CSV table of C-alpha atoms and ligand atoms in Angstrom, one decimal:
chain,number,residue,atom,x,y,z
E,1,MET,CA,-19.8,3.9,56.3
E,2,GLY,CA,-17.1,2.4,58.3
E,3,PRO,CA,-14.3,5.1,59.0
E,4,PHE,CA,-11.3,2.8,58.2
E,5,ILE,CA,-11.6,0.1,55.8
E,6,LEU,CA,-14.6,-0.9,53.3
E,7,LEU,CA,-14.1,-4.3,51.4
E,8,VAL,CA,-15.8,-4.9,48.4
E,9,ALA,CA,-15.6,-8.7,47.0
E,10,ILE,CA,-15.2,-8.8,43.3
E,11,ALA,CA,-17.5,-11.1,41.3
E,12,ALA,CA,-15.7,-14.4,40.4
E,13,VAL,CA,-16.9,-17.6,39.3
E,14,VAL,CA,-17.9,-20.3,41.9
E,15,THR,CA,-15.9,-23.3,41.6
E,16,SER,CA,-17.5,-26.1,41.7
E,17,CYS,CA,-15.8,-27.8,44.7
E,18,SER,CA,-16.3,-24.7,46.8
E,19,ALA,CA,-19.0,-25.2,49.6
E,20,LEU,CA,-17.5,-22.5,51.7
E,21,LEU,CA,-20.1,-19.5,52.2
E,22,ALA,CA,-19.0,-16.0,51.0
E,23,PHE,CA,-18.7,-15.4,54.8
E,24,PRO,CA,-20.0,-17.3,57.9
E,25,GLY,CA,-23.7,-16.4,57.7
E,26,ALA,CA,-24.0,-15.5,54.1
E,27,GLU,CA,-27.5,-16.3,52.5
E,28,GLY,CA,-29.7,-16.2,49.3
E,29,PHE,CA,-28.5,-16.7,45.8
E,30,GLY,CA,-25.3,-15.1,46.3
E,31,ALA,CA,-24.3,-16.8,49.4
E,32,GLN,CA,-21.5,-19.0,47.8
E,33,SER,CA,-19.9,-16.2,46.0
E,34,THR,CA,-16.0,-16.7,46.5
E,35,GLY,CA,-15.4,-12.8,45.8
E,36,GLY,CA,-11.5,-12.3,45.4
E,37,ARG,CA,-10.5,-15.5,47.3
E,38,GLY,CA,-7.4,-17.3,46.0
E,39,GLY,CA,-6.7,-14.2,44.0
E,40,THR,CA,-4.9,-11.1,44.9
E,41,VAL,CA,-5.2,-7.8,47.5
E,42,TYR,CA,-5.6,-4.6,45.8
E,43,VAL,CA,-5.3,-1.5,48.3
E,44,VAL,CA,-7.3,1.5,47.0
E,45,THR,CA,-4.6,4.4,48.1
E,46,ASN,CA,-6.6,7.1,46.4
E,47,LEU,CA,-9.8,8.7,45.3
E,48,ASN,CA,-9.0,9.4,42.0
E,49,ASP,CA,-11.0,8.3,38.8
E,50,SER,CA,-8.2,6.2,37.2
E,51,GLY,CA,-4.6,5.5,37.7
E,52,ALA,CA,-2.4,3.6,40.4
E,53,GLY,CA,-4.2,3.3,43.7
E,54,SER,CA,-7.7,4.3,42.1
E,55,PHE,CA,-11.1,2.3,42.4
E,56,ARG,CA,-11.2,1.9,39.1
E,57,ASP,CA,-7.8,0.5,38.7
E,58,ALA,CA,-8.5,-1.8,41.4
E,59,VAL,CA,-11.9,-3.3,39.7
E,60,SER,CA,-10.1,-3.6,36.1
E,61,GLN,CA,-9.3,-7.2,36.7
E,62,SER,CA,-11.3,-9.8,38.1
E,63,ASN,CA,-10.2,-12.0,41.5
E,64,ARG,CA,-9.3,-9.2,43.4
E,65,ILE,CA,-10.2,-8.5,46.9
E,66,VAL,CA,-10.3,-4.8,47.3
E,67,VAL,CA,-9.4,-3.1,50.3
E,68,PHE,CA,-9.9,0.9,51.0
E,69,ALA,CA,-7.1,2.7,53.1
E,70,ILE,CA,-8.5,6.1,52.7
E,71,GLY,CA,-12.2,7.5,53.4
E,72,ASP,CA,-14.2,7.0,50.2
E,73,SER,CA,-16.5,9.8,49.1
E,74,GLY,CA,-19.2,7.3,47.8
E,75,LYS,CA,-20.7,9.5,45.1
E,76,ASP,CA,-22.4,6.8,42.8
E,77,ALA,CA,-25.6,4.3,43.3
E,78,ILE,CA,-25.2,1.1,42.2
E,79,THR,CA,-26.3,-0.7,39.1
E,80,ILE,CA,-25.5,-4.4,38.0
E,81,ALA,CA,-25.9,-5.3,34.3
E,82,ASN,CA,-23.5,-7.9,34.0
E,83,GLY,CA,-22.1,-10.8,36.2
E,84,ALA,CA,-22.6,-13.5,38.5
E,85,ASN,CA,-21.9,-14.6,42.2
E,86,MET,CA,-21.9,-11.3,44.2
E,87,ILE,CA,-23.1,-10.3,47.6
E,88,PHE,CA,-23.7,-7.0,49.0
E,89,ASP,CA,-24.0,-7.1,52.7
E,90,HIS,CA,-24.5,-4.2,55.0
E,91,VAL,CA,-24.1,-1.6,52.1
E,92,SER,CA,-25.7,1.7,52.4
E,93,VAL,CA,-26.7,3.4,49.1
E,94,SER,CA,-28.6,6.5,48.7
E,95,TRP,CA,-29.1,9.7,46.4
E,96,GLY,CA,-29.4,8.0,42.9
E,97,ARG,CA,-29.9,10.3,40.3
E,98,ASP,CA,-31.5,7.5,38.1
E,99,GLU,CA,-31.9,4.5,39.8
E,100,THR,CA,-30.5,3.7,43.5
E,101,PHE,CA,-29.5,-0.1,43.3
E,102,SER,CA,-30.6,-1.6,40.1
E,103,ILE,CA,-29.9,-5.2,38.6
E,104,ASN,CA,-30.5,-5.4,35.0
E,105,GLY,CA,-29.1,-8.0,32.5
E,106,ASP,CA,-27.1,-10.8,32.2
E,107,VAL,CA,-26.9,-11.1,36.1
E,108,SER,CA,-27.0,-14.3,38.2
E,109,ASN,CA,-26.8,-15.4,41.8
E,110,ILE,CA,-26.8,-12.0,43.8
E,111,THR,CA,-27.5,-11.4,47.3
E,112,ILE,CA,-28.3,-8.2,49.0
E,113,SER,CA,-28.7,-8.3,52.9
E,114,ASP,CA,-28.9,-6.1,55.7
E,115,SER,CA,-28.5,-2.9,53.6
E,116,ILE,CA,-30.3,0.3,53.4
E,117,ILE,CA,-31.3,1.7,49.5
E,118,ALA,CA,-32.5,5.3,50.4
E,119,GLN,CA,-33.6,8.4,48.9
E,120,GLY,CA,-33.6,8.3,45.2
E,121,LEU,CA,-33.7,11.7,44.0
E,122,GLU,CA,-35.6,13.6,41.5
E,123,THR,CA,-36.7,13.4,39.1
E,124,HIS,CA,-36.4,9.7,38.4
E,125,SER,CA,-36.6,9.0,42.2
E,126,CYS,CA,-36.3,5.1,42.2
E,127,GLY,CA,-35.4,2.3,44.5
E,128,GLY,CA,-34.5,0.0,41.7
E,129,LEU,CA,-35.2,-2.7,39.1
E,130,ILE,CA,-34.5,-5.8,40.1
E,131,GLN,CA,-34.7,-7.7,36.7
E,132,THR,CA,-33.1,-11.0,36.1
E,133,ASP,CA,-33.8,-14.7,35.6
E,134,GLY,CA,-30.8,-15.4,37.4
E,135,GLY,CA,-31.8,-15.2,41.0
E,136,VAL,CA,-31.7,-12.1,43.3
E,137,SER,CA,-32.1,-12.4,47.0
E,138,ILE,CA,-32.9,-9.4,48.9
E,139,ILE,CA,-32.8,-9.9,52.6
E,140,ARG,CA,-33.5,-7.7,55.8
E,141,THR,CA,-33.1,-4.7,53.8
E,142,LEU,CA,-34.5,-1.1,53.8
E,143,TYR,CA,-36.2,0.6,51.4
E,144,ILE,CA,-36.5,4.2,52.5
E,145,ASP,CA,-38.0,7.6,51.0
E,146,ASN,CA,-38.2,6.6,47.4
E,147,GLN,CA,-41.2,7.6,45.0
E,148,THR,CA,-41.5,4.4,43.2
E,149,ARG,CA,-39.6,0.8,42.6
E,150,ASN,CA,-39.2,-0.2,46.1
E,151,PRO,CA,-38.1,-2.3,44.2
E,152,LYS,CA,-39.9,-3.3,41.3
E,153,VAL,CA,-39.2,-6.9,40.2
E,154,LYS,CA,-39.2,-9.3,37.5
E,155,GLY,CA,-37.4,-12.9,37.1
E,156,VAL,CA,-36.4,-14.8,40.0
E,157,ASN,CA,-36.7,-13.1,43.2
E,158,GLU,CA,-36.9,-13.9,46.7
E,159,PHE,CA,-37.7,-10.8,49.1
E,160,VAL,CA,-37.8,-11.7,52.7
E,161,ASN,CA,-37.7,-9.6,55.7
E,162,ASN,CA,-37.6,-6.2,54.5
E,163,VAL,CA,-38.8,-3.1,55.5
E,164,VAL,CA,-40.4,-0.4,53.0
E,165,TYR,CA,-40.8,2.9,54.9
E,166,ASN,CA,-42.3,6.1,53.2
E,167,TRP,CA,-42.8,5.0,49.5
E,168,GLY,CA,-44.4,7.6,47.1
E,169,GLY,CA,-47.2,7.5,45.0
E,170,GLY,CA,-45.1,5.5,42.3
E,171,GLY,CA,-45.5,2.2,44.3
E,172,GLY,CA,-43.6,0.1,46.9
E,173,TYR,CA,-42.9,-3.5,45.7
E,174,ILE,CA,-44.0,-3.3,42.3
E,175,ALA,CA,-44.7,-6.9,40.4
E,176,GLY,CA,-43.4,-7.0,36.8
E,177,ASP,CA,-46.7,-6.9,34.4
E,178,SER,CA,-44.7,-7.8,31.4
E,179,ALA,CA,-44.8,-10.9,29.0
E,180,GLY,CA,-41.8,-12.3,30.6
E,181,PRO,CA,-42.5,-15.0,33.3
E,182,SER,CA,-41.5,-14.2,36.7
E,183,TYR,CA,-41.0,-16.7,39.7
E,184,ALA,CA,-41.0,-14.7,43.2
E,185,ASN,CA,-41.0,-15.5,46.9
E,186,ILE,CA,-42.4,-12.3,49.0
E,187,LEU,CA,-42.0,-13.2,52.7
E,188,ASN,CA,-42.4,-11.6,56.1
E,189,ASN,CA,-41.7,-7.9,54.9
E,190,VAL,CA,-43.1,-4.7,56.6
E,191,PHE,CA,-44.7,-1.9,54.8
E,192,ILE,CA,-45.3,1.3,56.8
E,193,SER,CA,-46.8,4.2,55.2
E,194,GLY,CA,-44.8,7.9,55.6
E,195,PRO,CA,-45.7,11.4,54.6
E,196,SER,CA,-45.1,10.5,51.0
E,197,THR,CA,-47.1,7.6,50.7
E,198,SER,CA,-50.2,7.6,49.0
E,199,VAL,CA,-50.7,3.9,47.4
E,200,SER,CA,-50.9,0.5,48.6
E,201,PRO,CA,-47.9,-1.1,49.3
E,202,PHE,CA,-48.1,-3.7,46.2
E,203,THR,CA,-49.0,-2.8,42.7
E,204,ARG,CA,-49.1,-4.2,39.4
E,205,GLY,CA,-48.4,-7.9,38.4
E,206,ASN,CA,-50.3,-9.9,35.6
E,207,ALA,CA,-50.6,-13.7,35.3
E,208,ASN,CA,-46.9,-14.0,34.1
E,209,PHE,CA,-46.1,-13.0,37.8
E,210,HIS,CA,-46.2,-16.2,39.7
E,211,ALA,CA,-45.6,-15.3,43.4
E,212,TYR,CA,-45.7,-17.2,46.8
E,213,VAL,CA,-46.7,-14.2,49.3
E,214,SER,CA,-47.1,-14.7,53.1
E,215,ASP,CA,-47.0,-12.6,56.1
E,216,ASN,CA,-46.8,-9.2,54.8
E,217,TYR,CA,-47.3,-6.6,57.4
E,218,TYR,CA,-48.7,-3.5,56.3
E,219,ASP,CA,-49.1,-0.2,58.9
E,220,PRO,CA,-50.7,2.2,56.9
E,221,ASP,CA,-52.3,5.1,59.3
E,222,LYS,CA,-49.1,7.2,59.7
E,223,ASP,CA,-49.8,7.7,63.6
E,224,GLY,CA,-46.5,6.6,65.2
E,225,VAL,CA,-47.7,3.3,66.3
E,226,LEU,CA,-46.7,0.1,65.2
E,227,ASP,CA,-50.6,-1.0,64.7
E,228,GLY,CA,-51.0,-2.8,61.1
E,229,TRP,CA,-51.9,-6.2,60.1
E,230,ILE,CA,-50.6,-9.2,57.9
E,231,LEU,CA,-52.0,-8.5,54.7
E,232,SER,CA,-54.2,-11.2,52.7
E,233,PRO,CA,-52.1,-11.1,49.3
E,234,THR,CA,-55.2,-12.4,47.3
E,235,THR,CA,-57.6,-9.7,48.7
E,236,GLU,CA,-55.6,-7.0,49.2
E,237,ASN,CA,-54.3,-6.0,45.8
E,238,TYR,CA,-52.2,-7.6,43.8
E,239,SER,CA,-55.1,-9.1,41.9
E,240,GLY,CA,-53.4,-9.9,38.8
E,241,VAL,CA,-50.7,-12.1,40.0
E,242,ASP,CA,-50.6,-15.8,39.6
E,243,PHE,CA,-50.6,-16.9,43.5
E,244,GLN,CA,-48.8,-20.0,44.3
E,245,THR,CA,-49.3,-22.3,47.2
E,246,ALA,CA,-45.8,-23.5,48.0
E,247,LYS,CA,-42.5,-21.4,48.2
E,248,TYR,CA,-40.0,-21.7,45.4
E,249,ASN,CA,-37.1,-23.6,46.6
E,250,TYR,CA,-34.6,-21.0,46.4
E,251,PRO,CA,-31.5,-20.4,48.6
E,252,THR,CA,-33.2,-18.6,51.2
E,253,ALA,CA,-32.6,-16.8,54.7
E,254,LYS,CA,-31.4,-19.2,57.4
E,255,THR,CA,-33.8,-17.8,60.1
E,256,LEU,CA,-37.5,-16.4,58.9
E,257,LEU,CA,-38.2,-13.7,61.1
E,258,SER,CA,-41.5,-12.4,62.2
E,259,PRO,CA,-42.3,-8.9,60.5
E,260,THR,CA,-42.1,-7.2,63.7
E,261,ASP,CA,-38.6,-9.1,64.5
E,262,ALA,CA,-37.3,-8.1,61.1
E,263,LEU,CA,-38.4,-4.4,61.6
E,264,ALA,CA,-36.3,-4.4,65.0
E,265,LYS,CA,-33.3,-6.2,63.3
E,266,VAL,CA,-33.4,-3.7,60.1
E,267,LYS,CA,-33.2,-0.8,62.6
E,268,ALA,CA,-30.5,-2.3,64.6
E,269,SER,CA,-28.3,-3.3,61.8
E,270,ALA,CA,-29.0,-2.8,58.3
E,271,GLY,CA,-26.6,-0.7,56.2
E,272,ALA,CA,-22.9,0.2,57.1
E,273,SER,CA,-24.0,0.1,60.7
E,274,LYS,CA,-20.8,-0.8,62.6
E,275,PHE,CA,-20.6,3.0,62.6
E,276,ARG,CA,-23.7,4.4,61.2
E,277,ASP,CA,-23.0,8.0,59.5
E,278,ARG,CA,-25.2,11.0,59.8
E,279,VAL,CA,-27.4,9.9,57.0
E,280,ASP,CA,-28.4,6.6,58.1
E,281,THR,CA,-28.4,7.8,61.6
E,282,TYR,CA,-31.2,10.2,60.5
E,283,LEU,CA,-33.0,7.4,58.0
E,284,ILE,CA,-33.1,5.3,61.0
E,285,ASN,CA,-33.6,7.1,64.2
E,286,THR,CA,-35.8,10.1,63.0
E,287,GLU,CA,-37.8,8.6,60.0
E,288,LEU,CA,-38.1,5.1,60.5
E,289,ALA,CA,-38.8,5.4,63.9
E,290,SER,CA,-41.7,7.8,63.9
E,291,LEU,CA,-43.7,4.7,62.4
E,292,GLY,CA,-45.1,7.1,60.0
E,293,LYS,CA,-44.7,10.7,61.0
E,294,VAL,CA,-41.5,11.7,59.5
E,295,GLY,CA,-40.4,11.3,56.0
E,296,ALA,CA,-38.6,13.2,53.7
E,297,LEU,CA,-39.2,13.4,49.9
E,298,ILE,CA,-35.9,14.9,48.7
E,299,THR,CA,-34.7,16.4,45.4
E,300,ASP,CA,-31.5,17.9,46.8
E,301,PRO,CA,-29.4,16.0,49.7
E,302,THR,CA,-27.3,19.4,50.2
E,303,VAL,CA,-30.4,21.1,52.0
E,304,SER,CA,-32.5,20.3,54.8
E,305,PRO,CA,-33.6,18.0,56.4
E,306,MET,CA,-30.6,16.1,55.1
E,307,ASN,CA,-27.6,19.1,54.6
E,308,GLY,CA,-25.2,16.6,52.9
E,309,PRO,CA,-23.7,13.5,53.7
E,310,GLY,CA,-22.2,14.9,57.1
E,311,PRO,CA,-18.7,14.4,58.2
E,312,ILE,CA,-17.0,11.4,56.7
E,313,THR,CA,-14.9,10.4,59.1
E,314,GLY,CA,-12.2,8.3,57.2
E,315,GLY,CA,-8.6,9.7,56.3
E,316,THR,CA,-6.4,7.7,58.4
E,317,GLY,CA,-6.4,3.9,58.5
E,318,PRO,CA,-5.0,1.6,61.1
E,319,VAL,CA,-1.2,1.0,60.9
E,320,ASP,CA,-0.3,-1.8,58.0
E,321,THR,CA,3.3,-2.0,58.0
E,322,ASP,CA,3.3,-4.6,55.1
E,323,LYS,CA,0.4,-2.9,53.2
E,324,ASP,CA,-1.5,-6.4,52.9
E,325,GLY,CA,-5.0,-4.7,53.9
E,326,ILE,CA,-4.6,-6.2,57.6
E,327,PRO,CA,-3.7,-3.9,60.3
E,328,ASP,CA,-0.8,-4.8,62.2
E,329,ALA,CA,-2.8,-5.0,65.6
E,330,TYR,CA,-5.0,-7.7,64.1
E,331,GLU,CA,-1.9,-9.8,62.5
E,332,ALA,CA,0.1,-9.7,65.8
E,333,ALA,CA,-3.2,-10.8,67.8
E,334,HIS,CA,-3.9,-13.7,65.2
E,335,GLY,CA,-0.7,-15.1,64.5
E,336,THR,CA,-0.2,-13.7,60.8
E,337,ASN,CA,3.0,-11.6,60.2
E,338,PRO,CA,2.3,-7.9,60.2
E,339,ASN,CA,5.8,-7.7,58.3
E,340,VAL,CA,4.8,-10.1,55.4
E,341,ASN,CA,2.3,-9.7,52.6
E,342,ASP,CA,0.2,-12.8,53.6
E,343,SER,CA,-3.3,-11.0,53.7
E,344,ALA,CA,-4.3,-13.5,50.5
E,345,ASP,CA,-3.2,-16.7,52.0
E,346,ILE,CA,-5.7,-19.3,52.4
E,347,ALA,CA,-6.1,-20.0,56.2
E,348,SER,CA,-6.8,-23.4,57.8
E,349,ASN,CA,-10.7,-22.5,57.6
E,350,GLY,CA,-10.9,-22.0,54.0
E,351,TYR,CA,-11.0,-18.3,54.2
E,352,ALA,CA,-8.1,-15.9,53.2
E,353,ASN,CA,-6.2,-14.4,56.0
E,354,ILE,CA,-7.8,-11.0,55.1
E,355,GLU,CA,-11.6,-12.3,54.6
E,356,LYS,CA,-10.9,-13.8,58.3
E,357,TYR,CA,-10.3,-10.4,59.5
E,358,ILE,CA,-13.0,-8.5,57.6
E,359,ASN,CA,-15.4,-11.1,59.1
E,360,SER,CA,-14.3,-10.1,62.5
E,361,LEU,CA,-15.4,-6.6,62.0
E,362,VAL,CA,-19.0,-7.8,62.2
Z,401,LIG,C1,0.5,-8.4,48.3
Z,401,LIG,O1,0.6,-9.9,47.8
Z,401,LIG,C2,-0.5,-9.9,46.7
Z,401,LIG,C3,-0.7,-11.4,46.0
Z,401,LIG,O2,-0.6,-12.3,47.1
Z,401,LIG,C4,-0.4,-9.1,46.0
Z,401,LIG,O3,-1.7,-9.0,44.8
Z,401,LIG,C5,-0.3,-7.6,46.4
Z,401,LIG,O4,-0.1,-6.7,45.2
Z,401,LIG,C6,0.7,-7.5,47.2
Z,401,LIG,N1,1.0,-6.2,47.9
Z,401,LIG,C7,1.8,-5.4,48.1
Z,401,LIG,C8,1.8,-4.6,49.0
Z,401,LIG,O5,2.9,-6.0,47.8
Z,402,LIG,C1,-4.4,11.7,41.9
Z,402,LIG,O1,-4.9,12.7,41.3
Z,402,LIG,C2,-4.2,13.9,41.7
Z,402,LIG,C3,-4.9,14.8,40.8
Z,402,LIG,O2,-5.1,14.9,39.5
Z,402,LIG,C4,-2.6,13.6,41.4
Z,402,LIG,O3,-2.1,14.8,41.5
Z,402,LIG,C5,-1.9,12.7,41.9
Z,402,LIG,O4,-0.7,12.3,41.2
Z,402,LIG,C6,-3.0,11.5,41.4
Z,402,LIG,N1,-2.3,9.9,42.2
Z,402,LIG,C7,-1.9,8.8,41.5
Z,402,LIG,C8,-1.4,8.0,42.5
Z,402,LIG,O5,-1.9,8.9,40.3
Z,403,LIG,C1,-25.5,-19.9,40.2
Z,403,LIG,O1,-25.5,-20.5,41.4
Z,403,LIG,C2,-25.9,-22.1,41.3
Z,403,LIG,C3,-25.8,-22.6,42.3
Z,403,LIG,O2,-24.7,-22.6,43.4
Z,403,LIG,C4,-24.9,-22.5,40.2
Z,403,LIG,O3,-25.1,-24.1,39.8
Z,403,LIG,C5,-25.0,-21.7,38.9
Z,403,LIG,O4,-23.6,-22.2,38.2
Z,403,LIG,C6,-24.7,-20.3,39.2
Z,403,LIG,N1,-24.7,-19.5,38.3
Z,403,LIG,C7,-23.7,-18.7,37.6
Z,403,LIG,C8,-24.0,-18.1,36.2
Z,403,LIG,O5,-22.4,-18.7,38.1
Z,404,LIG,C1,-54.4,-3.3,51.6
Z,404,LIG,C2,-54.9,-2.2,50.5
Z,404,LIG,O1,-53.9,-1.4,50.2
Z,404,LIG,N1,-55.8,-2.3,49.8
Z,404,LIG,C3,-56.2,-1.3,48.7
Z,404,LIG,C4,-56.7,-2.3,47.7
Z,404,LIG,O2,-56.8,-1.2,46.4
Z,404,LIG,C5,-57.9,-0.8,46.8
Z,404,LIG,C6,-58.5,0.0,45.4
Z,404,LIG,O3,-57.4,0.6,44.7
Z,404,LIG,C7,-57.8,0.2,47.7
Z,404,LIG,O4,-59.1,1.2,48.3
Z,404,LIG,C8,-57.6,-0.3,48.8
Z,404,LIG,O5,-57.0,0.5,50.0
Z,405,LIG,C1,-36.0,10.9,48.8
Z,405,LIG,C2,-37.0,11.1,47.9
Z,405,LIG,O1,-38.0,11.2,48.4
Z,405,LIG,N1,-36.8,10.8,46.8
Z,405,LIG,C3,-37.8,11.3,45.8
Z,405,LIG,C4,-38.8,10.2,46.0
Z,405,LIG,O2,-40.1,10.1,45.3
Z,405,LIG,C5,-40.6,11.9,45.6
Z,405,LIG,C6,-41.8,11.9,44.9
Z,405,LIG,O3,-41.5,11.8,43.5
Z,405,LIG,C7,-39.4,12.8,45.0
Z,405,LIG,O4,-40.0,14.1,45.4
Z,405,LIG,C8,-38.0,12.4,45.7
Z,405,LIG,O5,-37.5,13.2,45.3
């Protein structure tokens, strides 16, 4: 996690006149989320579970942009049971005790991009369910060290340029096999088996699971060398799925990378990568980079090999005299007033001043 500030965009209904992307480069079903733009800015100043300055208080109302002015201990994994128009970009989430990142219920227009979903804990040990008819895009995201559900998909979904590493015996990408219909694009992903992997990357699915499947790369031999092949979807498992000959017309990734380019991109920038913490560094540099040789099935994140989350170098944010969430130095350099609360004001490019600041960080 970035040491100073983490910005969370709270779900808000997209207004029909808005053609502005959530941020420059936003992709997928959630690309047009407005977040808290046009609303207010709430600065989280403590780690309390409730009360003024807490995260719970911050998200108690919609249309807010939430800024963390403290290090955040980040204990919980993510579940979305209700809501529309959200984008999760460069998020690192791990050690969920149930699911690690799940979407289930009345949920629409969600993008998860450039993120890391890691190490679901025993006894459930899951990447997550992605189950909604409202549309979820998962783009350039790393699923690593989860026994099962990397992810399990039902409904409307696009899964593109992701890397799935060291999935367990429960399955990698699991296609829904229920009575409800699913419509999925599964494009240009990379599946690399690790020490815990004992099953093929795609499992289950039935005739209700309609999928356009193309150019997924599979390296099963755990030998430290990238020497796999592009799976033929119709012959290499997934037999029950209703294969499509044309892609579903979903809001998609602007650039469809080759699987090997996707792997390089995920290694370089998935997760909260501006300052990777010890956990993400280990997952990427030690496990994923080993190409099959190293992978940890963990029950307890406080013991070896993870030894806990490591130092969280949060604590002191940059000086922000007007407490509007934008540091003085940035305001001085970019023409807003460090002494006036002007972060929610909409700039000439359509974004709020604070969005311009946060977009400048990546
Ligand atoms: C700054 O103004 C916004 C509304 O534009 C408000 O939500 C916020 O509470 C104000 N912050 C401070 C520190 O006054
Ligand atoms: C946060 O919780 C601590 C411990 O319960 C308490 O002392 C403190 O006053 C709380 N802070 C706020 C702003 O409520
Ligand atoms: C989802 O996005 C589409 C396209 O932008 C929009 O038409 C639809 O209203 C959105 N759904 C919800 C529930 O906001
Ligand atoms: C590529 C792949 O994973 N193929 C598998 C498909 O399923 C059969 C039977 O379960 C396995 O033997 C193959 O290895
Ligand atoms: C990190 C990790 O591997 N989490 C779980 C993944 O699946 C295995 C097998 O169930 C569990 O042992 C792990 O706890």
